[in-house]
Every structure is written in structure tokens, then in C-alpha cells.
Short mmCIF file of C-alpha atoms in Angstrom, two decimals:
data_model
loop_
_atom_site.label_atom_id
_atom_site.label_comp_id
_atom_site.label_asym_id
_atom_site.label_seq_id
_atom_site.Cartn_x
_atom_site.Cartn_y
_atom_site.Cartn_z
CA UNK E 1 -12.38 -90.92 -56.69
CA UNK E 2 -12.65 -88.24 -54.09
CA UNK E 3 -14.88 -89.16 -51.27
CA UNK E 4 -15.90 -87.11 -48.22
CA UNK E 5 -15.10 -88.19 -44.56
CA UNK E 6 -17.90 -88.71 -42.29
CA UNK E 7 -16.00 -87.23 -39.24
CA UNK E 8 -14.35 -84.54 -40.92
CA UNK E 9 -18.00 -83.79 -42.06
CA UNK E 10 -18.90 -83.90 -38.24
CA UNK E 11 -16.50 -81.36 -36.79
CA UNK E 12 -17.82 -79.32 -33.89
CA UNK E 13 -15.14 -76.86 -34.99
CA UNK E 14 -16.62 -73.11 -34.32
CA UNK E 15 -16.42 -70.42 -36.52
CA UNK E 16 -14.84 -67.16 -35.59
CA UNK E 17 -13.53 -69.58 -32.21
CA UNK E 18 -11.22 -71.87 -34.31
CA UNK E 19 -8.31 -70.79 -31.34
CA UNK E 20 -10.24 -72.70 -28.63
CA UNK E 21 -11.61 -75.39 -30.34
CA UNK E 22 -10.71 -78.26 -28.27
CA UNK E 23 -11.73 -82.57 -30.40
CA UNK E 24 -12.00 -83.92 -26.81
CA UNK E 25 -14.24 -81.71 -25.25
CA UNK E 26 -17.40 -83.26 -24.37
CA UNK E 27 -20.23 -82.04 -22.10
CA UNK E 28 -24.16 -82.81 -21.86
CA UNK E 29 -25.12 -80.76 -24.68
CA UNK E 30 -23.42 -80.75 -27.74
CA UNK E 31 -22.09 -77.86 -29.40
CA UNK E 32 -24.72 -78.86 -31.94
CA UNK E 33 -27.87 -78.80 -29.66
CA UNK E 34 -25.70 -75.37 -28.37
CA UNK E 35 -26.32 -74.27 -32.06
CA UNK E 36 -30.33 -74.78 -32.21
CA UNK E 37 -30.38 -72.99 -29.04
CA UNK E 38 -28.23 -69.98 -30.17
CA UNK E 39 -30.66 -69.91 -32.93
CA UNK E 40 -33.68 -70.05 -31.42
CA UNK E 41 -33.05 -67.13 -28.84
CA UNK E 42 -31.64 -64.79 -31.69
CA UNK E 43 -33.13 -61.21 -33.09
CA UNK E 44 -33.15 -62.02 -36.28
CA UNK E 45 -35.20 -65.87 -35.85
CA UNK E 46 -37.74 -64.12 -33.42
CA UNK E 47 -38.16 -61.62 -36.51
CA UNK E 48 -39.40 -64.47 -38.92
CA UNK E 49 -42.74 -64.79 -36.97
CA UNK E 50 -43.72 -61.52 -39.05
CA UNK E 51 -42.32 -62.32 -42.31
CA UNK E 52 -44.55 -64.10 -44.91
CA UNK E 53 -44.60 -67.21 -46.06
CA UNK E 54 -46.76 -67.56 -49.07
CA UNK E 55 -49.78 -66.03 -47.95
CA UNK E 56 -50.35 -62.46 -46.27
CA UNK E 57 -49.42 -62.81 -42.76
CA UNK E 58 -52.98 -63.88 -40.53
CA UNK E 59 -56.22 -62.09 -39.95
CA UNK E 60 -59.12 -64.54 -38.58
CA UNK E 61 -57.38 -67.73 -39.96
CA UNK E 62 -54.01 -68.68 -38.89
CA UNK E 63 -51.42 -69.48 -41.45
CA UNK E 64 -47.96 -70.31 -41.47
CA UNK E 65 -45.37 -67.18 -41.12
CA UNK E 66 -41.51 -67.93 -41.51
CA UNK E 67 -41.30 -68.71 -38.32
CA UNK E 68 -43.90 -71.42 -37.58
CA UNK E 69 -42.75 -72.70 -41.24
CA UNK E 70 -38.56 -73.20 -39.72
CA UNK E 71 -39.73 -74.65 -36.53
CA UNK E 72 -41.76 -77.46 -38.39
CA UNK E 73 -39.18 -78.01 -40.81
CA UNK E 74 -36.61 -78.73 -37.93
CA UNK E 75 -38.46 -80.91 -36.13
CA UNK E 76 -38.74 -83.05 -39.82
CA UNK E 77 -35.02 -82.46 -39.88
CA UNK E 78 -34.46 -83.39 -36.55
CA UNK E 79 -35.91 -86.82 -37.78
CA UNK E 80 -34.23 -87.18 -40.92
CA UNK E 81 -30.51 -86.55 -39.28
CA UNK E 82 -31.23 -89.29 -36.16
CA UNK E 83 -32.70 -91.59 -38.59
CA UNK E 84 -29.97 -91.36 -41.29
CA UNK E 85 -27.30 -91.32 -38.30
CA UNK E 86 -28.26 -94.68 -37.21
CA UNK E 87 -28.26 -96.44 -40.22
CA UNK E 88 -25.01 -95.11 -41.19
CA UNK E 89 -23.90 -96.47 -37.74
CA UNK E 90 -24.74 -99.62 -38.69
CA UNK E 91 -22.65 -99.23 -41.96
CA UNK E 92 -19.44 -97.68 -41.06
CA UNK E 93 -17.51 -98.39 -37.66
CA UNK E 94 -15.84 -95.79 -35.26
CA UNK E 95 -18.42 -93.13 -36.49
CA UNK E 96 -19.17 -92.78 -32.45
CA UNK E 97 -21.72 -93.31 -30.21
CA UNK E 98 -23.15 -89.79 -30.39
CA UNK E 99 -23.37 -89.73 -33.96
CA UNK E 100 -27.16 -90.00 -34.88
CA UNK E 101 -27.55 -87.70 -31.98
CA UNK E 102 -25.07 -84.72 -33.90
CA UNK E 103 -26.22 -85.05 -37.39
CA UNK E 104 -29.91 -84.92 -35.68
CA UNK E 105 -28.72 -81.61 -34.00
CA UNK E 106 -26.35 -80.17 -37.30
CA UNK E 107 -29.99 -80.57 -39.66
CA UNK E 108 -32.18 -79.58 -36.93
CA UNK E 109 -30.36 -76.44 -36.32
CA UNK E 110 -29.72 -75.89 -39.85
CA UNK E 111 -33.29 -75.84 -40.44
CA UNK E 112 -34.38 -73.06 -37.82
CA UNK E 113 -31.69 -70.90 -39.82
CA UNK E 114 -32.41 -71.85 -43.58
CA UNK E 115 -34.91 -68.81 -43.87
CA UNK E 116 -32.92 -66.38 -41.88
CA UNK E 117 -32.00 -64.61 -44.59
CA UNK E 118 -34.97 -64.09 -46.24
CA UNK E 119 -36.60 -60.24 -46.92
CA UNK E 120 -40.06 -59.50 -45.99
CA UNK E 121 -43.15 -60.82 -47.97
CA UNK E 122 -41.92 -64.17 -49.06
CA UNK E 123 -39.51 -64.90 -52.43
CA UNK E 124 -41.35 -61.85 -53.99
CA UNK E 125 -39.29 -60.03 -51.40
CA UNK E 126 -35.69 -61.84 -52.62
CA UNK E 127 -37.33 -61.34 -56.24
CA UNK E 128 -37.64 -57.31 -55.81
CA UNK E 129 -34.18 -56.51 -54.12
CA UNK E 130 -32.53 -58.94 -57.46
CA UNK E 131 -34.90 -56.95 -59.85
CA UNK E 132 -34.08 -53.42 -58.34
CA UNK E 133 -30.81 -53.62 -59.43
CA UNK E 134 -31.03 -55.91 -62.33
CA UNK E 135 -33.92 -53.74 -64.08
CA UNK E 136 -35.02 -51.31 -61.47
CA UNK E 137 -33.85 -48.17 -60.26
CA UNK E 138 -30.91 -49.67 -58.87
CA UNK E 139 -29.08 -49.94 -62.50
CA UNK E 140 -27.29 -47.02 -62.12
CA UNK E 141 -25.29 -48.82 -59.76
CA UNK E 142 -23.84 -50.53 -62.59
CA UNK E 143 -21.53 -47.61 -63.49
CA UNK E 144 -21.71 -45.54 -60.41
CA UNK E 145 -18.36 -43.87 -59.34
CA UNK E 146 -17.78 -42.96 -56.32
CA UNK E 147 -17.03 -39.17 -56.25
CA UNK E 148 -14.15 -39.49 -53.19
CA UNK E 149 -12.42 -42.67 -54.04
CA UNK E 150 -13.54 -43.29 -57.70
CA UNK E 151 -14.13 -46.88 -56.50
CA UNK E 152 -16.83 -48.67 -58.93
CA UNK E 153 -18.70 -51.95 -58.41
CA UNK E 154 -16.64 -55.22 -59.55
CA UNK E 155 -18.49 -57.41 -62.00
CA UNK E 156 -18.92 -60.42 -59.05
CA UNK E 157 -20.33 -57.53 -56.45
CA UNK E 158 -22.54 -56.28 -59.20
CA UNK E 159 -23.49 -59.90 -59.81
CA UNK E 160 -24.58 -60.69 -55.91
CA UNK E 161 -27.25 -57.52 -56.58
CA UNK E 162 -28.62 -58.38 -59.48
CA UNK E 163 -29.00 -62.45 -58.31
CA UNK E 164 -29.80 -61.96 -54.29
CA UNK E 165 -30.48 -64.95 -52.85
CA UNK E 166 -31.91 -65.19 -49.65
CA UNK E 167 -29.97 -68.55 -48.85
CA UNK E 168 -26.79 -66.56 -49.42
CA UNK E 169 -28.55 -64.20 -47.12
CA UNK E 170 -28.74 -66.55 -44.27
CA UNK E 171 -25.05 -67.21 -44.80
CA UNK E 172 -23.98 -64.08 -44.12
CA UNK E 173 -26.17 -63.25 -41.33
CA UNK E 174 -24.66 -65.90 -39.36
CA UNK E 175 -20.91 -65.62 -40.10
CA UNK E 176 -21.06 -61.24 -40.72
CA UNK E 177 -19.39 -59.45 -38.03
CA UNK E 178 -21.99 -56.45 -37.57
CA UNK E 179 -20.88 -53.10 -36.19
CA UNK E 180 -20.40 -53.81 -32.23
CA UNK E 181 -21.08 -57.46 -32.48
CA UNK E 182 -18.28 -60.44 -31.87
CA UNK E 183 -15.91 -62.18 -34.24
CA UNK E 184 -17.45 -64.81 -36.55
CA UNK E 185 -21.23 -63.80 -36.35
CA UNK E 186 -22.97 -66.07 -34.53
CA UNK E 187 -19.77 -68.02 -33.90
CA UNK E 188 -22.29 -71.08 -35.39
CA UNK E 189 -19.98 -74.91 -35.70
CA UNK E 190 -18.79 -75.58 -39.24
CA UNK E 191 -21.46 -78.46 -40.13
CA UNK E 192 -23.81 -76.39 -38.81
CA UNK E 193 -23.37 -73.58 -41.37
CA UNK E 194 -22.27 -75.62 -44.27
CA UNK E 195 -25.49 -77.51 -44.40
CA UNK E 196 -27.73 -74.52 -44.65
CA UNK E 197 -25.68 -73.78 -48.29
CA UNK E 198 -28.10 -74.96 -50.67
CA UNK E 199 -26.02 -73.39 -53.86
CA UNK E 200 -22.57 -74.03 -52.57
CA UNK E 201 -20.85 -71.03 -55.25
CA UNK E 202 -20.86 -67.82 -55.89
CA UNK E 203 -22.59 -65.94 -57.63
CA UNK E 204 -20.55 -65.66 -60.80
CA UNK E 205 -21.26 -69.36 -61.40
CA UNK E 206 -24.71 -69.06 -60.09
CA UNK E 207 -27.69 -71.60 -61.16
CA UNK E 208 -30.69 -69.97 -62.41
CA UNK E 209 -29.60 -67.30 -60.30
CA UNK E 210 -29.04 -69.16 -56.98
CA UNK E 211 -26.22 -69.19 -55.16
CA UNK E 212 -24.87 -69.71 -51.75
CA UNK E 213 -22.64 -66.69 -50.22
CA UNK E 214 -21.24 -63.33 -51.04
CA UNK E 215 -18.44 -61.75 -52.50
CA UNK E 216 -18.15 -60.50 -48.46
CA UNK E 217 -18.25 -64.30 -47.18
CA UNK E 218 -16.41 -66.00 -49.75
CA UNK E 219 -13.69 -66.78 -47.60
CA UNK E 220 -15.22 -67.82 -44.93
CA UNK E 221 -17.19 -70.01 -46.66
CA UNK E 222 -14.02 -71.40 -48.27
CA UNK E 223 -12.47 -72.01 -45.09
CA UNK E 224 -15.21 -74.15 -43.51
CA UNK E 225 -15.63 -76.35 -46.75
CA UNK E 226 -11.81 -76.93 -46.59
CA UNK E 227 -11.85 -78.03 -43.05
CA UNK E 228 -14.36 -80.32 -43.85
CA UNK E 229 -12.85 -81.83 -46.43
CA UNK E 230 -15.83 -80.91 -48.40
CA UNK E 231 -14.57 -81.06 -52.48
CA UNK E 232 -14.17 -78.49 -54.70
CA UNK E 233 -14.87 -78.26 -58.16
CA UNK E 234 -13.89 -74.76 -58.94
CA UNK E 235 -11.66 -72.23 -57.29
CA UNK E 236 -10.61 -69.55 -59.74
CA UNK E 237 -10.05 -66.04 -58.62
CA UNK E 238 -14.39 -65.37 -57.91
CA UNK E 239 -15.74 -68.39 -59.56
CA UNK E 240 -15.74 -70.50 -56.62
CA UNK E 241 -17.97 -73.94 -56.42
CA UNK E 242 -18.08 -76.59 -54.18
CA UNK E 243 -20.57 -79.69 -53.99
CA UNK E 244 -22.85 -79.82 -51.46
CA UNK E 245 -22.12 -80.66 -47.47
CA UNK E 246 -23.91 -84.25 -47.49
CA UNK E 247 -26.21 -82.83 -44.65
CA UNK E 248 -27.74 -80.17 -46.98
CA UNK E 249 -29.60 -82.89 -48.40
CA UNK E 250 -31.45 -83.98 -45.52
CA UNK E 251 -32.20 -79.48 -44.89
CA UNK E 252 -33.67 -79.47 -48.29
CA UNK E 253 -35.63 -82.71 -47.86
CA UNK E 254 -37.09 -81.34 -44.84
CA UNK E 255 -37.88 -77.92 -46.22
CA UNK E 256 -39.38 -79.47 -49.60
CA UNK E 257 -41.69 -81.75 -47.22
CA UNK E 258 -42.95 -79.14 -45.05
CA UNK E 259 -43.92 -76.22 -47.37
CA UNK E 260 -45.39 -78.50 -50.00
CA UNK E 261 -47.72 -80.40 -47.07
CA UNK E 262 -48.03 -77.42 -45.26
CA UNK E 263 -48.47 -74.79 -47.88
CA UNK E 264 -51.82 -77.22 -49.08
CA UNK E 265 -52.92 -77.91 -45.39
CA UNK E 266 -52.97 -73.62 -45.72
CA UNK E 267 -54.99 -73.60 -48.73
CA UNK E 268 -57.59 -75.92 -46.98
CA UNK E 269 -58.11 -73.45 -44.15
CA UNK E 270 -58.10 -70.40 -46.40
CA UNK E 271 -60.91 -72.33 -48.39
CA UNK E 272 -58.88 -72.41 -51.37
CA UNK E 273 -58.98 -76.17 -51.57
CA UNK E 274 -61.71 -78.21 -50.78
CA UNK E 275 -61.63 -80.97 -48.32
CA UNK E 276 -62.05 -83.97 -50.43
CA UNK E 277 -59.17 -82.17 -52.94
CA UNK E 278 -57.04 -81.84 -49.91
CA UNK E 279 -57.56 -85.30 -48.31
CA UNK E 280 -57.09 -86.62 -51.72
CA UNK E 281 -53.76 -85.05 -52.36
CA UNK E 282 -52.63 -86.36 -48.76
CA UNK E 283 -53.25 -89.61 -49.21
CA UNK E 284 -52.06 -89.93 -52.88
CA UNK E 285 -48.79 -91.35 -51.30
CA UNK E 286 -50.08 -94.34 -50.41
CA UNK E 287 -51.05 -97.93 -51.56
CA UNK E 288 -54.82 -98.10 -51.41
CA UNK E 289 -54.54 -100.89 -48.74
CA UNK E 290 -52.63 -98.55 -46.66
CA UNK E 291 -55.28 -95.83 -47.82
CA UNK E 292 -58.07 -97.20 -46.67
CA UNK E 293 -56.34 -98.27 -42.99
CA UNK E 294 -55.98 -94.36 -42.48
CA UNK E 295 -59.18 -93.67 -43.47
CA UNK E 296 -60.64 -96.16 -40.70
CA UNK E 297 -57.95 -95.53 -38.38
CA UNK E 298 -60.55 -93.21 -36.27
CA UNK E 299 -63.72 -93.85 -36.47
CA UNK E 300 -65.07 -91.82 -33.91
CA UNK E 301 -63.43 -88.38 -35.54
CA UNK E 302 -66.21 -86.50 -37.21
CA UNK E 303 -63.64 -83.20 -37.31
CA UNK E 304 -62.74 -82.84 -40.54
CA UNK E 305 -59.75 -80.08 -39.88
CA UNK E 306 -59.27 -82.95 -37.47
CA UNK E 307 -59.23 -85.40 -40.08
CA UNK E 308 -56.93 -83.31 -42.24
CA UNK E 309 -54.04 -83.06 -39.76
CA UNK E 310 -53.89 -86.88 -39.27
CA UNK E 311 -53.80 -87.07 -42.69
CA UNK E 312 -51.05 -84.44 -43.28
CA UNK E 313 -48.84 -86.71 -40.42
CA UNK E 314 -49.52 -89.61 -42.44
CA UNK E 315 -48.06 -87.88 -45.66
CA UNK E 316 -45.19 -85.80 -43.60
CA UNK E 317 -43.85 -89.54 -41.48
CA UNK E 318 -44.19 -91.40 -45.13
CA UNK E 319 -42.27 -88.66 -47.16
CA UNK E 320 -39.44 -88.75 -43.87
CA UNK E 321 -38.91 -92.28 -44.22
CA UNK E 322 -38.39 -92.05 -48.02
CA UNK E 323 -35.87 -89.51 -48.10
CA UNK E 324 -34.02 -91.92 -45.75
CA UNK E 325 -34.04 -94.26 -47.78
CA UNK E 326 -33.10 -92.09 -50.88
CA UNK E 327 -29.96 -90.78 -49.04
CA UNK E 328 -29.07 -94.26 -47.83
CA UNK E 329 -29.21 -95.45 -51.60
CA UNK E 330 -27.59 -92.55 -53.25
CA UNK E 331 -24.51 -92.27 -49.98
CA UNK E 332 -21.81 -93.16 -52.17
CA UNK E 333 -22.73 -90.73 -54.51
CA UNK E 334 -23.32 -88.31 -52.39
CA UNK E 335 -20.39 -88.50 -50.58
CA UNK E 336 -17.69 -88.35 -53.81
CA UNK E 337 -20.02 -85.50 -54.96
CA UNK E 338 -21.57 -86.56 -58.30
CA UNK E 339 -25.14 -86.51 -56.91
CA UNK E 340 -27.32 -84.32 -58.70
CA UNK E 341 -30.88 -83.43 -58.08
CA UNK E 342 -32.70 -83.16 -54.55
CA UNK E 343 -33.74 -86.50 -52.13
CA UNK E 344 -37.10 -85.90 -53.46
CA UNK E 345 -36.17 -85.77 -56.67
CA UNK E 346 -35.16 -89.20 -56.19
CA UNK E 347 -38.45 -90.12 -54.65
CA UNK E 348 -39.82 -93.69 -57.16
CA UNK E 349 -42.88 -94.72 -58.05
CA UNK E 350 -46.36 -93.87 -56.38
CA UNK E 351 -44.22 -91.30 -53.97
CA UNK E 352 -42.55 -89.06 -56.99
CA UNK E 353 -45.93 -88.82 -59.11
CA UNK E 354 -47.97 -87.99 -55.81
CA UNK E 355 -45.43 -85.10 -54.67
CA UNK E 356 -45.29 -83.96 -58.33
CA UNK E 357 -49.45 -83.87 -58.22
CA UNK E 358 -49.66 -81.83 -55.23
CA UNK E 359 -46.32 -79.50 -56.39
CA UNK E 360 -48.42 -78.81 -60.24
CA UNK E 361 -51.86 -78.26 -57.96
CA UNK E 362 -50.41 -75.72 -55.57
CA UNK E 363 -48.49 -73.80 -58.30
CA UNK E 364 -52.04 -73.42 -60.25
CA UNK E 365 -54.20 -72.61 -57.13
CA UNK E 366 -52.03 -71.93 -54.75
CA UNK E 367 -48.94 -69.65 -55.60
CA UNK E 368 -50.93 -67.94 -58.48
CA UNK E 369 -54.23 -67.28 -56.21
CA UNK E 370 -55.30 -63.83 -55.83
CA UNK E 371 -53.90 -63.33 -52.63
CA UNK E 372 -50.44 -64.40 -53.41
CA UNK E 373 -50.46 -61.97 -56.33
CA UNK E 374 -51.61 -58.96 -54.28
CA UNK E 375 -49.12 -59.38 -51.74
CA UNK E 376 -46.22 -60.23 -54.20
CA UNK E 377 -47.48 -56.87 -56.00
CA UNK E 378 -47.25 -54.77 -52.82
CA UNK E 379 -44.01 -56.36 -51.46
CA UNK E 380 -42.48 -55.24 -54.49
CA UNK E 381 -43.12 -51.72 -54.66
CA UNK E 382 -42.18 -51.58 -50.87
CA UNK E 383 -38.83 -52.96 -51.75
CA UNK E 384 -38.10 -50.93 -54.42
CA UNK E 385 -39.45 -47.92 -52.53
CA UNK E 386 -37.52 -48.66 -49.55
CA UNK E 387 -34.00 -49.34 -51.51
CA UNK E 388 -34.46 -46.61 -53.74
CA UNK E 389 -34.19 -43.89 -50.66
CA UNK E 390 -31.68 -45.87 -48.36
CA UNK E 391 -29.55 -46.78 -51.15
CA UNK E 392 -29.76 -42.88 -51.96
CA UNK E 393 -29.09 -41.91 -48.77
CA UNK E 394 -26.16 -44.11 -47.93
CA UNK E 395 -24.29 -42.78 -51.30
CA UNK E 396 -25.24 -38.85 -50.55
CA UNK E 397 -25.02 -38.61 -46.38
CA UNK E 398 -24.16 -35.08 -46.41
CA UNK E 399 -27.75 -34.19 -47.76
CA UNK E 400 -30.65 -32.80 -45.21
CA UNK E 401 -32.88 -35.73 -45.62
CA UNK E 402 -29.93 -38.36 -46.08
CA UNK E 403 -28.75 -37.21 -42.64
CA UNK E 404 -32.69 -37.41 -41.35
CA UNK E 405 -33.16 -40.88 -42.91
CA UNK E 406 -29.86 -42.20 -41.63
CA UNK E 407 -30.34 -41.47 -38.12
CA UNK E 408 -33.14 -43.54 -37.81
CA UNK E 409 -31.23 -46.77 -38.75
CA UNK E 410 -29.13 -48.82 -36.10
CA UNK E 411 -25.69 -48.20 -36.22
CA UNK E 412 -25.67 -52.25 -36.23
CA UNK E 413 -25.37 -51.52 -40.30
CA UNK E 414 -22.29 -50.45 -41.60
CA UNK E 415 -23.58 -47.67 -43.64
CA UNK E 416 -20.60 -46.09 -43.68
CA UNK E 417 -18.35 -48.41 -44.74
CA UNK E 418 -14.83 -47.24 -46.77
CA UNK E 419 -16.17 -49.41 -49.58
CA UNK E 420 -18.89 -49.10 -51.90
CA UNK E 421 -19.68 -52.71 -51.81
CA UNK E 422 -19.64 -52.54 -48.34
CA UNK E 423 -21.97 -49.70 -47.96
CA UNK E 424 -24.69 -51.36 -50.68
CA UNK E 425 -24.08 -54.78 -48.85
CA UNK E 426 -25.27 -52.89 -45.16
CA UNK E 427 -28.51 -51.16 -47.18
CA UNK E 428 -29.42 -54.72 -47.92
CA UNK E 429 -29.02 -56.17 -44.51
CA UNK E 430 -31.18 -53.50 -43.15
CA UNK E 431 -34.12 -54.05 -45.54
CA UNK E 432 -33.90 -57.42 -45.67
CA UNK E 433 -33.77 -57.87 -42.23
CA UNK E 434 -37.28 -55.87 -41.74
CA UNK E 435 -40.17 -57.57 -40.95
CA UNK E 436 -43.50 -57.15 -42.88
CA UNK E 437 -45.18 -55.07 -40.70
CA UNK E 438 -42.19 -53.04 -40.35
CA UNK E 439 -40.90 -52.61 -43.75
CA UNK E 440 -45.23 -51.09 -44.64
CA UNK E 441 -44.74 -48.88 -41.58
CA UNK E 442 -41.10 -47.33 -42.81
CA UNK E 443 -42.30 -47.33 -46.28
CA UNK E 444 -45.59 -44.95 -45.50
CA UNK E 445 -43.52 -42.52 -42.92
CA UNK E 446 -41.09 -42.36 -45.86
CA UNK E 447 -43.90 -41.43 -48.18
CA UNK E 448 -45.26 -39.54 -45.93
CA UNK E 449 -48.96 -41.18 -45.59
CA UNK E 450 -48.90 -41.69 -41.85
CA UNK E 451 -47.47 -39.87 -39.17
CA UNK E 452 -46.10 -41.30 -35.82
CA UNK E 453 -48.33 -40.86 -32.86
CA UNK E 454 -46.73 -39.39 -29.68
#
């Protein structure tokens, strides 16, 4: 049976810099740590901190945006990788003596970019740019010609419209080589990028409409899963699969801990959830000896938003050590590639039903509550309004208010790409790299219901 290598996994090979990579280099920080700090001083991760996360972005009461949202899930993954990494130190010999330290690094960086790609107002935003061309406007795309080269969509570029993915998204931001900008995108190491690949295919094979790069980046992506030794379980003409890179696991384990804790710890503060409900569904992970010992652990704290954030550590450190211990168990498996399900899927007993409480709870108070809905409901129209007149200005320039329209968007895009998959591809990396705030502000100057100020 096919197994993956634990130092081929590991390579601090760079992408788009594969002519200087050099095994023996070594320095203080690792190219890994030099990833999370590439990340964290980028455009597009400083642009999270106005893009939703479930609820509308904060008026009096602070919730969490994107960006808070990546930060915490990277310091979870930071915990998960070290963790892991020294156990499987104790397991296999010659792994190194910096290898907790990298796979820390590879999921902690991973983490700050899992949401990169992700459009404005939350997964209604990657639900209205799918649904725009699926059963929107955007249809007509479908058998569009181009008048100069007669050039149509192909079924697998039609099929990364109609099932965007915002984790595909993230893929490309990182490895695309933007007008002006350098070889390789963010020139990010191979582990690095191949653990933020949730849905390791394309999209002609996609799973409930998720998938993990482009048409555009199906090389690349094919390239750094090769390196790696990572196996493949499809590779005919576009339908292209892989299993996962072992240290997507731990990225999803992360993200699954944080927005479920977080996303109720929200609810609390937005008075959607009551404080017993919420303490409740904290605890609900634990024994009721253990229970009780966190109850009493502080005495003297009357607080009870106090009382709820020791109690949301409690959960968060429990649920880390867990998925530890669930990757540990399942290694083997997930190392020849015949794992299926998440690390907190695999979650037994007392920690499974208690996760699976709080997921049914915040689906039926939180995700459905009124102020979901509304902003789900005005994201969409936004999208579709904002699409609907780039897209139609990208494929007519030569018109008066093409040429107006076009002017006003950074030359960063390749609008005018010689393809037509490359010209659709560059609409959709400038609206889903807006913001929020900016994506309302574009959409009423388009419409014409508010006028700059000089």
C-alpha cells in the first residue's frame, strides 16, 4: 500500500523559487515561520478584518470578522501541529529535531490563509458568485462566443463558475501571478499551500460542489502534490484528485473548533443565547467530575462574560487535545490515504455528541437568526449586482460606460486577458477580493444612490 513520507511531506521547497531552493539551508527562522509572516503583512489578510463572518460586521458589540476568526484558528493550529509533531517524534526516528517546530509553523500559517479566498459577507458571498452563473444572470455565459476569437467556455471552466469555492479561492490567490506582481504568487513553501486544500480536485470531480483549485492552478497544484509525494487517485485530462496533505487535517480541526466555540461565544454577546444555554453547551464536553472542578475553579469571578471565556478555553484546550489524539490513532490511515471524514468526525463518546449538540443548536438559532438572513439576503444582490456590470464590462470594453467602469479597477486584474476564461477568472478576483464595506460602497455608486464627496 502507498504510504506518504513524513519528510517529503515537510519540504521547505518554495513555489515559484524551486531554482534556489537549497535542503541544507538553515537559519533562525524557518521558511515556515517566514510563511506566517508573509501572510500576516499581506493586502489581501489585512482585508479580512472587514469581511463577515457569520454575523454583520460590528456596531456596539464586537464580533468576530474573518480576520479575528484566522488569527484564532492559527493559534489552535499552531497547537495542534507542535503537539502532533512531538508525538510523531517519539514514533518515527530521523524525523529531525525541528520537526514539531515546522509542522507547528506549516498549520499555523495555513490557518491565517484558509479564508483568504473568501468574497465579502460570509459563504452567502461564495454562494452568490456559484449561483450567478449557475442560475443567475451569469448563464449566458454558458454559450457565450466570443465575437473576435469565437473562443467559448470549456465544460471544466464553466464548471469552476457555477461551483466557486472560496478554498479554491485561497489557492489561487497565493500561487496567481497578478499583473505586475512576481513569479509564483506569494512564492508560499509547498506544505504550506498544500495543507490549506481542503477538496484536493477539481472541480469536475467536485464534492457537493467543493473543490480545491482552478482550471488556472491545476498545474501548479499538481506539481506541489507530486513533490510531496502526496498520492493520487485520479489524473485524467481535467478530472484530477488527490487525497489530502496529512496536515490539512490538523487546518480543518482547527477551523471546525474555532467557529463552532466561537460562533456560540458570538451568539452569547449578541443575546441570542442565554448564559446558562451557553455555559451549558461549553461544558457538555466534559465528565461531570471534571464539570464541576471548572465550575469552582474561580470562586471569586462574579463576571459572567468572564465566566464564559474560561469556559470557552476549557472547551477549545479539550477539543485540541482530542484531535491529537484522533490523528495519532487514525496516522496510518491517514498517511496511505484511505481516511475519510474530518478529526472531529472521529471525535468518541461524550466529545462527538457534545460537538454535534452545539453544531444542531447553532444551525437552528444561530445561522438561521434574523440577522444572518438579512445579511445573506443583501450580500447576494450585491454580488449579483456587482458581477452582472463587471462581467458586462470586461466582455464589451469598447462601450462608454465599460470604458468608465473599467478605469476604476486596478490594473492588478487581468481584465484584459487573450482568453475568455481568463478575463471571467480576473472579474472574480476583483469582487471577491472586496471587502464588505467596499463591495456596498461600489455597488450604490454603480446604482447610482450615493455620490462621492470631494
Amino acid at each position: 500500500m502507498d504510504r506518504m513520507d513524513w519528510r517529503r511531506l515537510t519540504t521547505n521547497k518554495r513555489y515559484g523559487l524551486e531554482e534556489r531552493y537549497d535542503s541544507a539551508f538553515k537559519e533562525d527562522r524557518t521558511q515556515f515561520q517566514r510563511d506566517f509572516d508573509r501572510l500576516i503583512f499581506s493586502a489581501p489578510f489585512r482585508r479580512m478584518q472587514n469581511k463577515t463572518q457569520v454575523f454583520p460586521l460590528p456596531g456596539s458589540v464586537f464580533v468576530h470578522n474573518r480576520l479575528t476568526h484566522s488569527l484564532e484558528v492559527s493559534s489552535v493550529g499552531r497547537s495542534l501541529g507542535l503537539d502532533t509533531g512531538h508525538e510523531l517524534m517519539e514514533r518515527h526516528e530521523g524525523l529531525g529535531d525541528d520537526f514539531a517546530t515546522s509542522l507547528g509553523a506549516i498549520v499555523s500559517a495555513a490557518c491565517l490563509a484558509h479564508d483568504m479566498g473568501n468574497p465579502p459577507f460570509g459563504h452567502a458571498g461564495e454562494r452568490a458568485i456559484a449561483s450567478f452563473f449557475s442560475e443567475g444572470k451569469g448563464q449566458y455565459l454558458r454559450s457565450y462566443r466570443d465575437p473576435d476569437t469565437g473562443e467559448r467556455l470549456t465544460d471544466p471552466e464553466w464548471r469552476d463558475l457555477t461551483c466557486f469555492d472560496g478554498n479554491a479561492n485561497a489557492f489561487r490567490i497565493l500561487t496567481h501571478r497578478f499583473e505586475g506582481r512576481r513569479k509564483g504568487g506569494f512564492v508560499m513553501t509547498y506544505p504550506t499551500l498544500a495543507s490549506i486544500v481542503k477538496y484536493p480536485f477539481s472541480s469536475t470531480v467536485a464534492h457537493k460542489n467543493k473543490f480545491g483549485f482552478f482550471e488556472a492552478e491545476a498545474d501548479a497544484y499538481r506539481r506541489i502534490a507530486d513533490e510531496m509525494g502526496i498520492i493520487c487517485l485520479e489524473n485524467e485530462g481535467s478530472r484530477i484528485r488527490y487525497v489530502r496533505h496529512p496536515l490539512a487535517y490538523l487546518v480543518e480541526a482547527a477551523d471546525d473548533i474555532c467557529y463552532e466555540i466561537m460562533d456560540v461565544e458570538d451568539a452569547y454577546k449578541l443575546r441570542l443565547l442565554t448564559f446558562p444555554e451557553t455555559r451549558d453547551l461549553m461544558l457538555a464536553f466534559f465528565d461531570e467530575q471534571r464539570r464541576q472542578h471548572i465550575l469552582n475553579a474561580y470562586p471569586d469571578v462574579t463576571d459572567e462574560n468572564e465566566k464564559i471565556v474560561y469556559y470557552r478555553s476549557c472547551a477549545i484546550n479539550f477539543l485540541e487535545h482530542e484531535c491529537v489524539r484522533a490523528f495519532l490513532d487514525h496516522e496510518d490511515t491517514i498517511l496511505s490515504g484511505t481516511f475519510e471524514g474530518s478529526l472531529i468526525d472521529s471525535l468518541v463518546g461524550n466529545a462527538h455528541e457534545a460537538y454535534s449538540n452545539m453544531a444542531r443548536l447553532a444551525v437552528d438559532k444561530i445561522y438561521r437568526s434574523k440577522e444572518v438572513l438579512d445579511i445573506e439576503l443583501a450580500g447576494y444582490h450585491i454580488m449579483y449586482t456587482l458581477l452582472e456590470y463587471v462581467l458586462n464590462a470586461v466582455l464589451t470594453p469598447g462601450n462608454a460606460y465599460s470604458r468608465l467602469l473599467l478605469s476604476r479597477i486596478s490594473p492588478q486584474y487581468q481584465l484584459h486577458d487573450p482568453t475568455l476564461y481568463g478575463r471571467v477568472m480576473a472579474v472574480i478576483d476583483f469582487v471577491s477580493g472586496m471587502t464588505d464595506v467596499y463591495s456596498l460602497d461600489l455597488y450604490r455608486k454603480i446604482n447610482g444612490s450615493q455620490l462621492p464627496t470631494v
